[in-house]
Short mmCIF file of C-alpha atoms in Angstrom, two decimals:
data_model
loop_
_atom_site.label_atom_id
_atom_site.label_comp_id
_atom_site.label_asym_id
_atom_site.label_seq_id
_atom_site.Cartn_x
_atom_site.Cartn_y
_atom_site.Cartn_z
CA MET A 24 90.51 123.51 82.18
CA GLU A 25 93.82 124.20 84.16
CA ILE A 26 93.10 128.22 83.56
CA VAL A 27 89.88 127.29 84.93
CA ILE A 28 91.71 125.08 88.36
CA ILE A 29 94.34 128.13 88.60
CA PHE A 30 91.84 130.85 88.38
CA LEU A 31 89.97 128.52 91.31
CA LEU A 32 92.64 128.13 93.43
CA ILE A 33 93.99 131.73 93.34
CA LEU A 34 91.04 132.74 93.95
CA ILE A 35 90.26 130.29 97.21
CA ILE A 36 93.68 131.29 97.58
CA MET A 37 92.46 134.92 98.12
CA LEU A 38 89.81 134.70 100.28
CA CYS A 39 91.47 132.33 103.19
CA THR A 40 94.35 134.64 103.50
CA CYS A 41 93.11 136.73 105.63
CA PHE A 42 92.17 134.43 107.86
CA TYR A 43 95.80 132.68 107.33
CA VAL A 44 98.40 132.78 110.33
CA LEU A 45 102.18 131.76 109.33
CA SER A 46 103.23 129.22 112.64
CA PRO A 47 106.16 127.76 114.18
CA ARG A 48 105.77 124.15 112.88
CA ARG A 49 103.73 121.61 114.32
CA SER A 50 105.03 120.29 117.46
CA ARG A 51 102.65 117.26 119.27
CA LYS A 52 102.80 115.75 122.33
CA THR A 53 102.42 112.12 121.94
CA ASN A 54 103.40 108.76 124.11
CA MET A 55 106.74 107.72 122.63
CA ASN A 56 108.14 105.17 124.57
CA GLY A 57 105.50 105.28 127.32
CA CYS A 58 106.32 109.26 128.12
CA TYR A 59 104.24 111.85 126.71
CA ARG A 60 106.62 114.46 124.77
CA SER A 61 106.38 117.29 122.87
CA ILE A 62 108.35 116.46 119.46
CA LYS A 63 108.10 118.88 116.43
CA LEU A 64 107.69 117.47 112.34
CA PRO A 65 110.60 117.77 110.57
CA PRO A 66 111.81 120.57 108.93
CA GLY A 67 110.63 122.10 105.71
CA PRO A 68 108.96 124.85 103.71
CA TYR A 69 106.74 126.74 104.55
CA GLY A 70 103.91 126.37 102.46
CA TYR A 71 101.13 128.98 101.38
CA PRO A 72 97.50 129.06 102.85
CA ILE A 73 95.72 126.16 101.59
CA ILE A 74 97.68 124.39 98.90
CA GLY A 75 100.28 124.47 100.47
CA ASN A 76 103.82 122.70 98.90
CA ILE A 77 101.53 122.19 95.89
CA LEU A 78 103.87 124.55 94.41
CA ASP A 79 107.69 123.91 94.69
CA LEU A 80 106.93 120.82 93.30
CA GLY A 81 106.58 121.87 89.98
CA GLN A 82 107.27 119.43 86.42
CA LYS A 83 109.19 117.27 88.14
CA PRO A 84 109.01 116.76 92.12
CA HIS A 85 112.16 114.29 91.94
CA ARG A 86 114.04 117.02 91.59
CA SER A 87 112.42 119.36 93.27
CA ILE A 88 112.38 118.21 95.98
CA ALA A 89 116.49 116.54 95.64
CA GLU A 90 116.44 119.84 95.75
CA LEU A 91 115.21 120.46 99.29
CA SER A 92 116.25 118.38 100.72
CA LYS A 93 119.51 119.39 100.54
CA ILE A 94 118.14 122.67 102.20
CA TYR A 95 116.01 120.60 104.75
CA GLY A 96 118.17 117.38 105.44
CA PRO A 97 116.98 114.04 104.62
CA LEU A 98 114.04 113.95 106.93
CA MET A 99 112.31 116.60 104.98
CA SER A 100 107.85 117.30 105.77
CA LEU A 101 105.89 119.63 103.12
CA LYS A 102 101.87 120.10 102.83
CA LEU A 103 100.45 119.31 100.14
CA GLY A 104 97.29 120.31 99.87
CA ASN A 105 95.81 119.23 103.82
CA ILE A 106 97.86 116.76 103.90
CA THR A 107 101.29 116.20 105.70
CA THR A 108 103.67 114.66 103.49
CA ILE A 109 107.13 113.30 104.97
CA VAL A 110 109.77 112.70 102.44
CA ILE A 111 112.46 110.34 102.93
CA SER A 112 115.80 111.04 100.66
CA SER A 113 118.74 108.57 102.64
CA PRO A 114 118.91 104.49 102.36
CA GLN A 115 119.48 104.88 106.47
CA LEU A 116 115.89 106.05 107.08
CA ALA A 117 114.18 104.83 104.01
CA LYS A 118 115.34 101.45 105.43
CA GLU A 119 114.31 102.48 109.23
CA ALA A 120 110.48 103.64 107.66
CA LEU A 121 110.27 100.47 105.81
CA GLN A 122 111.97 98.13 107.54
CA LYS A 123 111.84 99.29 110.98
CA HIS A 124 108.97 100.58 111.43
CA ASP A 125 107.02 99.23 108.58
CA ARG A 126 104.06 97.25 111.76
CA PHE A 127 102.93 101.36 111.61
CA ILE A 128 103.61 102.91 108.31
CA TYR A 129 102.47 100.38 106.30
CA GLY A 130 98.99 102.24 104.50
CA ARG A 131 98.19 103.57 101.52
CA ALA A 132 96.11 106.93 101.50
CA THR A 133 94.14 106.62 99.07
CA PRO A 134 93.80 108.58 95.22
CA ILE A 135 90.34 109.36 94.81
CA VAL A 136 91.46 107.52 90.47
CA SER A 137 91.71 104.47 92.63
CA GLN A 138 87.68 104.46 93.92
CA VAL A 139 86.94 103.81 90.86
CA HIS A 140 84.53 100.60 90.50
CA GLY A 141 85.52 100.08 94.28
CA HIS A 142 88.94 99.29 92.59
CA ASP A 143 90.42 100.37 96.30
CA LYS A 144 88.75 97.73 98.43
CA VAL A 145 89.96 94.60 96.67
CA SER A 146 93.11 96.31 95.40
CA MET A 147 96.39 94.87 96.79
CA ILE A 148 98.21 98.32 95.96
CA TRP A 149 95.32 100.33 98.51
CA LEU A 150 94.33 97.32 100.68
CA PRO A 151 96.06 98.12 104.12
CA THR A 152 98.62 95.46 104.89
CA THR A 153 96.02 94.11 107.99
CA ASP A 154 93.51 93.31 105.58
CA THR A 155 92.07 89.95 105.74
CA GLN A 156 92.10 89.69 102.17
CA TRP A 157 95.53 91.60 101.47
CA CYS A 158 97.19 89.32 102.77
CA VAL A 159 94.94 85.67 101.34
CA LEU A 160 96.48 88.38 97.81
CA ARG A 161 99.87 89.08 99.29
CA ARG A 162 100.67 85.07 99.37
CA ILE A 163 98.85 83.74 96.49
CA CYS A 164 100.82 86.28 94.57
CA LYS A 165 104.16 85.75 96.20
CA ASN A 166 103.72 81.69 97.00
CA HIS A 167 102.82 81.06 93.71
CA MET A 168 101.69 83.05 90.30
CA PHE A 169 104.98 84.89 90.75
CA SER A 170 106.73 81.90 92.53
CA ARG A 171 109.96 80.38 90.15
CA GLN A 172 108.94 77.67 89.82
CA ARG A 173 105.40 79.06 88.46
CA LEU A 174 107.17 81.84 85.93
CA ASP A 175 109.11 78.39 84.51
CA GLU A 176 105.99 76.56 83.42
CA THR A 177 105.30 79.19 81.92
CA GLN A 178 108.24 80.68 80.01
CA ARG A 179 106.82 79.48 77.36
CA LEU A 180 104.28 81.94 76.89
CA ARG A 181 106.00 85.01 76.75
CA GLN A 182 109.08 83.45 73.83
CA GLY A 183 106.34 83.17 70.81
CA ASN A 184 106.71 87.67 71.85
CA LEU A 185 109.83 87.24 71.81
CA ARG A 186 110.63 85.48 68.68
CA LYS A 187 108.27 88.25 67.17
CA LEU A 188 110.24 91.05 68.86
CA ARG A 189 112.84 89.67 66.58
CA ASP A 190 111.72 89.23 63.75
CA TYR A 191 110.04 92.80 64.11
CA MET A 192 113.38 93.90 63.96
CA GLN A 193 114.25 92.07 61.21
CA GLU A 194 111.75 93.26 59.21
CA CYS A 195 112.91 97.28 60.18
CA CYS A 196 116.84 96.02 59.16
CA ASP A 197 115.96 95.34 55.94
CA PHE A 198 113.52 98.24 55.34
CA GLY A 199 116.41 100.32 56.91
CA ARG A 200 113.25 101.06 59.23
CA VAL A 201 113.16 103.15 61.98
CA VAL A 202 111.90 101.66 64.89
CA ASN A 203 109.41 104.08 67.31
CA VAL A 204 111.02 102.01 70.42
CA SER A 205 109.07 103.90 72.69
CA ARG A 206 106.27 102.45 71.10
CA ILE A 207 107.57 98.86 70.71
CA ALA A 208 108.74 98.20 74.17
CA PHE A 209 105.44 99.16 75.44
CA SER A 210 102.96 96.79 72.92
CA ILE A 211 105.25 93.79 73.56
CA SER A 212 105.83 94.66 77.83
CA LEU A 213 102.05 94.28 77.50
CA ASN A 214 101.97 91.44 75.32
CA LEU A 215 104.45 89.77 78.04
CA ILE A 216 102.32 90.15 80.49
CA THR A 217 99.18 89.40 79.27
CA SER A 218 100.38 85.69 77.32
CA THR A 219 101.86 84.83 80.95
CA LEU A 220 98.25 86.06 82.37
CA PHE A 221 95.79 84.68 80.40
CA SER A 222 97.70 83.18 77.14
CA ARG A 223 96.97 86.48 74.84
CA ASP A 224 98.50 89.02 73.07
CA LEU A 225 96.76 92.04 73.73
CA SER A 226 98.87 94.71 70.70
CA PRO A 227 100.12 94.26 67.79
CA ILE A 228 103.81 94.60 67.35
CA ASP A 229 104.17 96.66 64.57
CA SER A 230 101.16 98.96 63.60
CA GLY A 231 99.14 96.75 61.52
CA PRO A 232 95.40 97.41 60.91
CA ASN A 233 94.51 95.22 63.68
CA ALA A 234 91.65 98.16 65.07
CA SER A 235 90.57 95.21 67.84
CA GLN A 236 93.77 94.94 69.13
CA ASP A 237 95.06 98.89 68.93
CA VAL A 238 92.14 99.83 71.14
CA VAL A 239 93.40 97.56 73.59
CA MET A 240 95.93 99.06 73.77
CA GLU A 241 95.43 102.81 74.34
CA ILE A 242 92.87 101.51 76.52
CA VAL A 243 95.89 100.40 78.75
CA LYS A 244 97.44 103.71 77.53
CA ALA A 245 94.74 106.15 79.03
CA LEU A 246 94.64 104.27 81.69
CA ILE A 247 98.17 104.72 82.39
CA GLU A 248 97.98 108.43 81.82
CA ILE A 249 95.30 109.31 84.06
CA VAL A 250 96.72 107.22 87.18
CA SER A 251 100.01 109.44 86.91
CA THR A 252 97.89 112.93 86.65
CA ALA A 253 98.51 114.94 89.61
CA ASN A 254 94.58 115.42 90.98
CA VAL A 255 93.87 118.75 92.74
CA ALA A 256 90.95 116.73 94.07
CA ASP A 257 93.55 114.26 96.16
CA TYR A 258 95.00 117.09 98.02
CA ILE A 259 92.39 120.22 98.35
CA PRO A 260 88.87 118.34 99.34
CA VAL A 261 86.65 120.93 97.99
CA PHE A 262 86.83 119.96 94.97
CA LYS A 263 86.13 116.71 95.87
CA LEU A 264 82.39 116.39 94.22
CA MET A 265 83.62 118.94 91.50
CA ASP A 266 86.64 116.99 89.90
CA PRO A 267 88.46 120.13 87.90
CA GLN A 268 90.23 117.82 85.71
CA GLY A 269 87.97 115.25 84.32
CA ILE A 270 89.90 112.40 86.34
CA LYS A 271 88.09 110.09 88.23
CA ARG A 272 84.53 111.19 84.97
CA ARG A 273 87.37 109.82 82.85
CA ALA A 274 88.91 107.49 85.03
CA THR A 275 85.62 105.63 85.56
CA ALA A 276 85.29 105.20 82.00
CA TYR A 277 88.36 103.69 81.04
CA VAL A 278 88.26 101.14 83.73
CA GLY A 279 84.50 99.93 82.95
CA LYS A 280 86.41 99.04 79.46
CA MET A 281 89.11 97.50 81.24
CA PHE A 282 86.48 95.05 83.24
CA ALA A 283 84.29 94.59 80.06
CA ILE A 284 87.43 93.13 78.24
CA LEU A 285 89.15 90.99 81.21
CA ASP A 286 85.10 89.75 82.19
CA ASP A 287 84.68 88.15 78.62
CA ILE A 288 88.09 87.29 79.04
CA ILE A 289 87.34 85.03 82.31
CA SER A 290 83.37 83.61 80.75
CA GLN A 291 85.12 83.07 77.65
CA ARG A 292 87.49 81.00 79.88
CA LEU A 293 85.23 79.40 82.35
CA GLN A 294 82.93 78.10 79.30
CA ALA A 295 86.54 76.40 78.12
CA ARG A 296 86.88 75.00 81.53
CA ARG A 297 83.81 73.30 81.08
CA SER A 298 84.00 71.53 77.44
CA THR A 299 85.80 68.17 77.67
CA SER A 300 88.02 69.92 74.53
CA MET A 301 90.01 73.21 76.00
CA ASP A 302 93.51 73.48 74.98
CA SER A 303 95.93 71.98 76.92
CA ALA A 304 98.47 74.81 76.91
CA LEU A 305 95.89 77.38 78.05
CA ALA A 306 96.18 75.41 81.65
CA ASN A 307 99.69 77.22 82.62
CA ASP A 308 99.00 80.41 82.44
CA LEU A 309 97.87 82.51 85.56
CA LEU A 310 93.83 82.87 84.90
CA ASP A 311 94.10 79.02 85.28
CA PHE A 312 96.35 79.02 88.24
CA LEU A 313 93.87 81.74 89.73
CA LEU A 314 90.10 80.08 89.26
CA ASP A 315 91.17 76.97 90.74
CA PHE A 316 90.75 79.57 93.55
CA SER A 317 88.07 81.55 92.99
CA ASP A 318 85.77 79.16 94.92
CA SER A 319 87.61 79.36 97.95
CA GLU A 320 90.12 82.05 98.48
CA LEU A 321 89.78 84.18 95.43
CA PRO A 322 85.88 85.33 94.51
CA GLN A 323 86.41 85.56 90.46
CA ASN A 324 85.30 89.59 90.85
CA GLN A 325 88.48 90.21 92.25
CA ILE A 326 90.71 88.79 89.85
CA LYS A 327 89.80 90.49 87.11
CA HIS A 328 90.81 93.73 89.63
CA LEU A 329 94.44 91.92 90.51
CA PHE A 330 94.68 91.79 86.51
CA MET A 331 94.40 95.65 86.00
CA ASP A 332 96.71 95.97 89.31
CA LEU A 333 98.97 93.93 87.38
CA ILE A 334 98.45 94.11 83.88
CA LEU A 335 99.32 98.43 84.50
CA ALA A 336 102.45 98.31 87.01
CA GLY A 337 104.02 95.44 84.84
CA THR A 338 104.02 96.46 80.93
CA GLU A 339 104.86 100.48 82.71
CA ALA A 340 107.70 99.12 84.77
CA THR A 341 108.94 97.45 81.95
CA ALA A 342 108.41 99.84 79.26
CA ILE A 343 110.47 102.43 80.93
CA THR A 344 113.00 100.28 81.76
CA VAL A 345 113.59 99.21 78.83
CA GLU A 346 113.36 102.13 76.36
CA TRP A 347 115.85 103.87 79.04
CA THR A 348 118.44 100.52 78.62
CA MET A 349 118.65 100.85 75.23
CA ALA A 350 118.42 104.60 75.93
CA GLU A 351 121.79 104.76 77.01
CA LEU A 352 123.11 101.57 75.96
CA ILE A 353 122.27 103.72 71.97
CA ASN A 354 123.34 106.38 73.91
CA LYS A 355 127.41 104.75 75.44
CA PRO A 356 128.60 102.56 71.71
CA LYS A 357 131.09 100.87 73.55
CA LYS A 358 128.91 99.98 76.51
CA MET A 359 125.78 98.40 73.98
CA ALA A 360 128.94 96.97 72.57
CA LYS A 361 130.37 94.70 75.83
CA ALA A 362 126.57 93.69 77.22
CA ARG A 363 126.52 92.36 73.44
CA ASN A 364 129.40 90.49 73.76
CA GLU A 365 128.80 88.74 76.74
CA LEU A 366 125.85 87.48 74.40
CA LYS A 367 126.76 86.51 72.03
CA THR A 368 130.05 84.48 74.17
CA LEU A 369 127.73 82.88 76.94
CA ILE A 370 124.90 82.52 74.52
CA GLY A 371 125.95 82.32 70.66
CA HIS A 372 124.92 84.17 67.59
CA ASP A 373 121.81 82.73 66.18
CA LYS A 374 120.03 81.61 69.76
CA GLN A 375 117.30 82.77 71.41
CA VAL A 376 118.06 84.56 74.38
CA GLN A 377 116.09 82.20 77.57
CA GLU A 378 114.58 82.90 80.66
CA SER A 379 117.23 80.26 82.15
CA ASP A 380 120.21 82.35 81.27
CA ILE A 381 119.25 85.67 83.02
CA SER A 382 121.77 84.18 85.32
CA ARG A 383 124.61 83.46 83.61
CA LEU A 384 124.89 87.54 82.07
CA PRO A 385 126.38 89.87 84.66
CA TYR A 386 126.89 92.49 82.19
CA LEU A 387 123.08 92.55 81.55
CA ASN A 388 122.88 92.65 84.92
CA ALA A 389 124.42 95.18 85.57
CA VAL A 390 123.16 97.50 82.89
CA VAL A 391 119.85 97.33 84.23
CA LYS A 392 120.35 97.41 87.11
CA GLU A 393 122.52 100.78 86.07
CA SER A 394 119.50 102.48 84.05
CA ILE A 395 117.08 101.80 86.92
CA ARG A 396 119.42 103.37 89.38
CA LEU A 397 119.49 105.78 87.36
CA HIS A 398 116.46 106.14 85.64
CA PRO A 399 113.84 104.91 88.59
CA VAL A 400 109.89 103.74 87.36
CA GLY A 401 108.11 105.62 89.75
CA PRO A 402 110.89 108.16 91.22
CA LEU A 403 109.36 108.87 94.86
CA LEU A 404 107.49 105.72 94.65
CA ILE A 405 104.07 104.93 95.76
CA PRO A 406 104.13 107.15 99.58
CA HIS A 407 103.05 104.41 102.39
CA LYS A 408 101.23 106.08 104.61
CA ALA A 409 101.60 106.04 108.70
CA GLU A 410 98.51 104.39 110.61
CA VAL A 411 99.87 105.88 114.24
CA ASP A 412 102.66 108.21 115.14
CA VAL A 413 105.62 106.96 114.72
CA GLU A 414 109.24 109.62 116.19
CA MET A 415 112.22 109.16 113.16
CA CYS A 416 115.86 111.18 114.35
CA GLY A 417 113.37 112.98 117.54
CA TYR A 418 110.99 114.25 114.83
CA LEU A 419 107.24 113.71 114.40
CA VAL A 420 106.09 111.28 111.64
CA PRO A 421 101.78 112.09 111.88
CA LYS A 422 99.07 110.22 112.14
CA HIS A 423 97.45 108.95 108.45
CA ALA A 424 100.72 111.70 106.60
CA ASN A 425 101.98 109.76 103.57
CA VAL A 426 105.54 109.56 104.29
CA MET A 427 107.73 109.01 100.40
CA VAL A 428 111.10 107.61 99.06
CA ASN A 429 113.28 109.98 96.41
CA VAL A 430 113.98 107.24 94.66
CA TRP A 431 115.57 108.98 92.50
CA ALA A 432 117.66 111.38 94.51
CA ILE A 433 119.54 108.16 96.81
CA GLY A 434 120.32 107.00 93.17
CA ARG A 435 121.84 110.28 92.34
CA ASP A 436 123.84 110.44 95.74
CA PRO A 437 127.29 111.29 95.58
CA SER A 438 127.60 109.99 99.15
CA ILE A 439 126.29 106.79 98.15
CA TRP A 440 127.92 106.24 94.30
CA ARG A 441 130.94 107.52 92.81
CA ASP A 442 129.91 109.42 89.70
CA PRO A 443 126.28 109.60 90.23
CA GLU A 444 125.51 110.74 86.70
CA ARG A 445 126.93 109.39 84.94
CA PHE A 446 125.71 105.89 83.28
CA LYS A 447 128.61 103.19 84.15
CA PRO A 448 126.94 99.37 84.32
CA GLU A 449 130.88 98.13 85.88
CA ARG A 450 129.64 99.51 89.26
CA PHE A 451 127.68 96.60 90.33
CA LEU A 452 129.80 94.02 88.49
CA ASP A 453 131.30 92.55 92.13
CA GLY A 454 126.99 91.17 92.44
CA LYS A 455 126.46 92.63 96.20
CA MET A 456 123.82 95.02 94.73
CA ASP A 457 120.84 94.38 93.76
CA PHE A 458 117.34 95.85 93.51
CA LYS A 459 115.15 93.74 95.54
CA GLY A 460 114.55 95.52 98.46
CA ARG A 461 117.40 94.31 100.85
CA ASP A 462 119.77 96.78 99.55
CA PHE A 463 118.25 100.56 100.03
CA GLU A 464 120.44 101.87 98.09
CA LEU A 465 118.98 101.04 95.52
CA ILE A 466 114.32 100.37 96.48
CA PRO A 467 112.92 101.21 92.88
CA PHE A 468 109.73 98.15 93.78
CA GLY A 469 110.05 99.13 97.26
CA SER A 470 110.96 96.92 100.07
CA GLY A 471 109.31 95.27 102.78
CA ARG A 472 106.20 94.18 102.85
CA ARG A 473 104.85 96.60 99.88
CA ILE A 474 106.84 95.88 97.35
CA CYS A 475 106.63 95.31 94.02
CA PRO A 476 104.20 91.77 93.89
CA GLY A 477 105.19 90.96 90.00
CA LEU A 478 108.78 91.75 91.00
CA PRO A 479 110.06 88.26 89.63
CA LEU A 480 108.58 88.41 86.13
CA ALA A 481 108.93 92.50 85.41
CA ASN A 482 112.81 91.07 86.44
CA ARG A 483 112.54 88.67 84.00
CA MET A 484 110.88 90.74 81.35
CA MET A 485 113.06 93.68 81.43
CA HIS A 486 116.17 91.32 80.41
CA LEU A 487 114.91 89.20 78.62
CA VAL A 488 113.22 92.47 76.26
CA VAL A 489 116.77 94.13 76.28
CA ALA A 490 118.23 91.06 75.38
CA ASN A 491 117.54 90.70 72.52
CA MET A 492 116.97 93.94 71.12
CA ILE A 493 120.19 93.91 71.56
CA HIS A 494 121.44 90.51 70.58
CA ASN A 495 123.22 90.43 66.98
CA PHE A 496 121.53 93.73 66.60
CA ASN A 497 123.12 96.42 66.46
CA TRP A 498 121.65 100.51 66.68
CA LYS A 499 122.32 103.55 65.51
CA LEU A 500 120.10 107.11 66.00
CA GLU A 501 117.53 109.17 63.34
CA GLY A 502 118.99 111.63 61.08
CA GLU A 503 122.95 112.16 61.30
CA MET A 504 122.26 112.10 65.15
CA LYS A 505 125.79 110.44 66.93
CA PRO A 506 126.20 108.93 70.00
CA GLY A 507 126.18 111.20 73.42
CA GLU A 508 124.26 113.41 71.48
CA LEU A 509 120.43 111.64 72.23
CA ASP A 510 118.01 113.73 74.51
CA MET A 511 118.22 112.51 77.68
CA ASN A 512 115.33 114.50 79.27
CA ASP A 513 112.75 112.99 81.89
CA LYS A 514 109.38 113.90 82.38
CA PHE A 515 107.75 113.03 85.56
CA ALA A 516 103.94 111.50 85.09
CA PHE A 517 104.46 109.52 88.47
CA SER A 518 107.03 107.26 86.11
CA LEU A 519 110.13 108.78 84.76
CA HIS A 520 109.33 108.68 81.18
CA LYS A 521 112.13 109.62 78.70
CA ALA A 522 110.88 113.08 77.55
CA VAL A 523 111.57 112.57 74.34
CA PRO A 524 110.41 108.74 72.84
CA LEU A 525 113.33 106.52 71.27
CA LYS A 526 113.38 106.27 67.66
CA ALA A 527 116.47 104.01 66.04
CA ILE A 528 117.32 102.06 63.08
CA PRO A 529 118.01 98.16 64.01
CA ILE A 530 121.27 97.30 61.88
CA LYS A 531 121.90 93.28 60.99
CA LEU A 532 125.55 91.70 62.18
#
């Protein structure tokens, strides 16, 4: 299929090159501050006819774009197919775009995959921030679902999953079994979020023969893979009806499967709420809470769309961060020992780490921040869209342009970070910088009104899983591999995955 796509692209390029004339970077007479003047797009490389700069991105766009930004500057323009894309690679410009101009650069360009089952019409990720329903969803998430009080009330739902994780690691330790950290991180992250949402585990912690749960996990993985796949039809309109990669077809099928599962869960809960014998333990999860809103502000149909967003984004963000953090710690035994000693001193040897303990663990917090700096989950964030012409640094950000922030490049900028390629948690021990949207040197979850709504929950889950995996356990690599020899290459699939999944053996201390 990829060969067919390449052939079609080459054919179109050959046909259209005859009519294509290179011209200076586009300028526009635009009304800025009450007067009309002509301003140009930010500098950037010239592209090919039709496909623009798509070929410049390569297999790792975050790195390719970072290299281009060294040539053209921290405010750069690209042409991806027929879409003008403005790329930001500095914290100052990120702050200007996402804070100063956030009332103009607030939209989303909805990819085809987001449009299946009408998802883009009800999803907080894709709705414009001016939409009334977006405001309702945002308020419910911020003030109710992910408030500190609500998360404190639901933390017992997550503790059971962490006990299962520790029991599994102990079993692997007893038998000298290799742990697929990548798979376990995904499984435990999925269970943590679904237990919080509707008091259910959807993935087995081990590889046991639980067919129904394995099916759910595969659906979630398939959806994440589909969402992460670059779709040529999003950039070149002629392919929209053709769906040459089959992405829309696959997305429609898998979203349908996910909605069938969520519909069944919601139906069972509604039936339980009508009975007098409903388990009181269910009354504290987020599904029960949202059903109280369903008659007034939040239609029941919209709950499943919200849950799908939270499951996909929450699982991916937590699992990737846990795997990268564990890889860095296993590769740096002294850092691992320092983090473990903090847990032993402040928590105790045999006690399970609680969510209330996270704020008392400064080195663990620094470890997670440093891991996120080096390996941000979404290295290019989800692009914003300019709803009007905006001027930045004397250049034009045109209406309908995508605005992309390269947080990976910002996190490795030597003008911001000393020894940016080294894993040094100590740089965050002063506690002055965080990743919650205020410090633009570190915004892996975005900033402003578009910041990830589930960040408070993801923050707890990332720290808890890492803490429980290193508390009372040491780790060694497979075979004769020694610390420092671990493959730390990344793989771009919208999210930043570890190219070689992490596998290691836990050792009981």
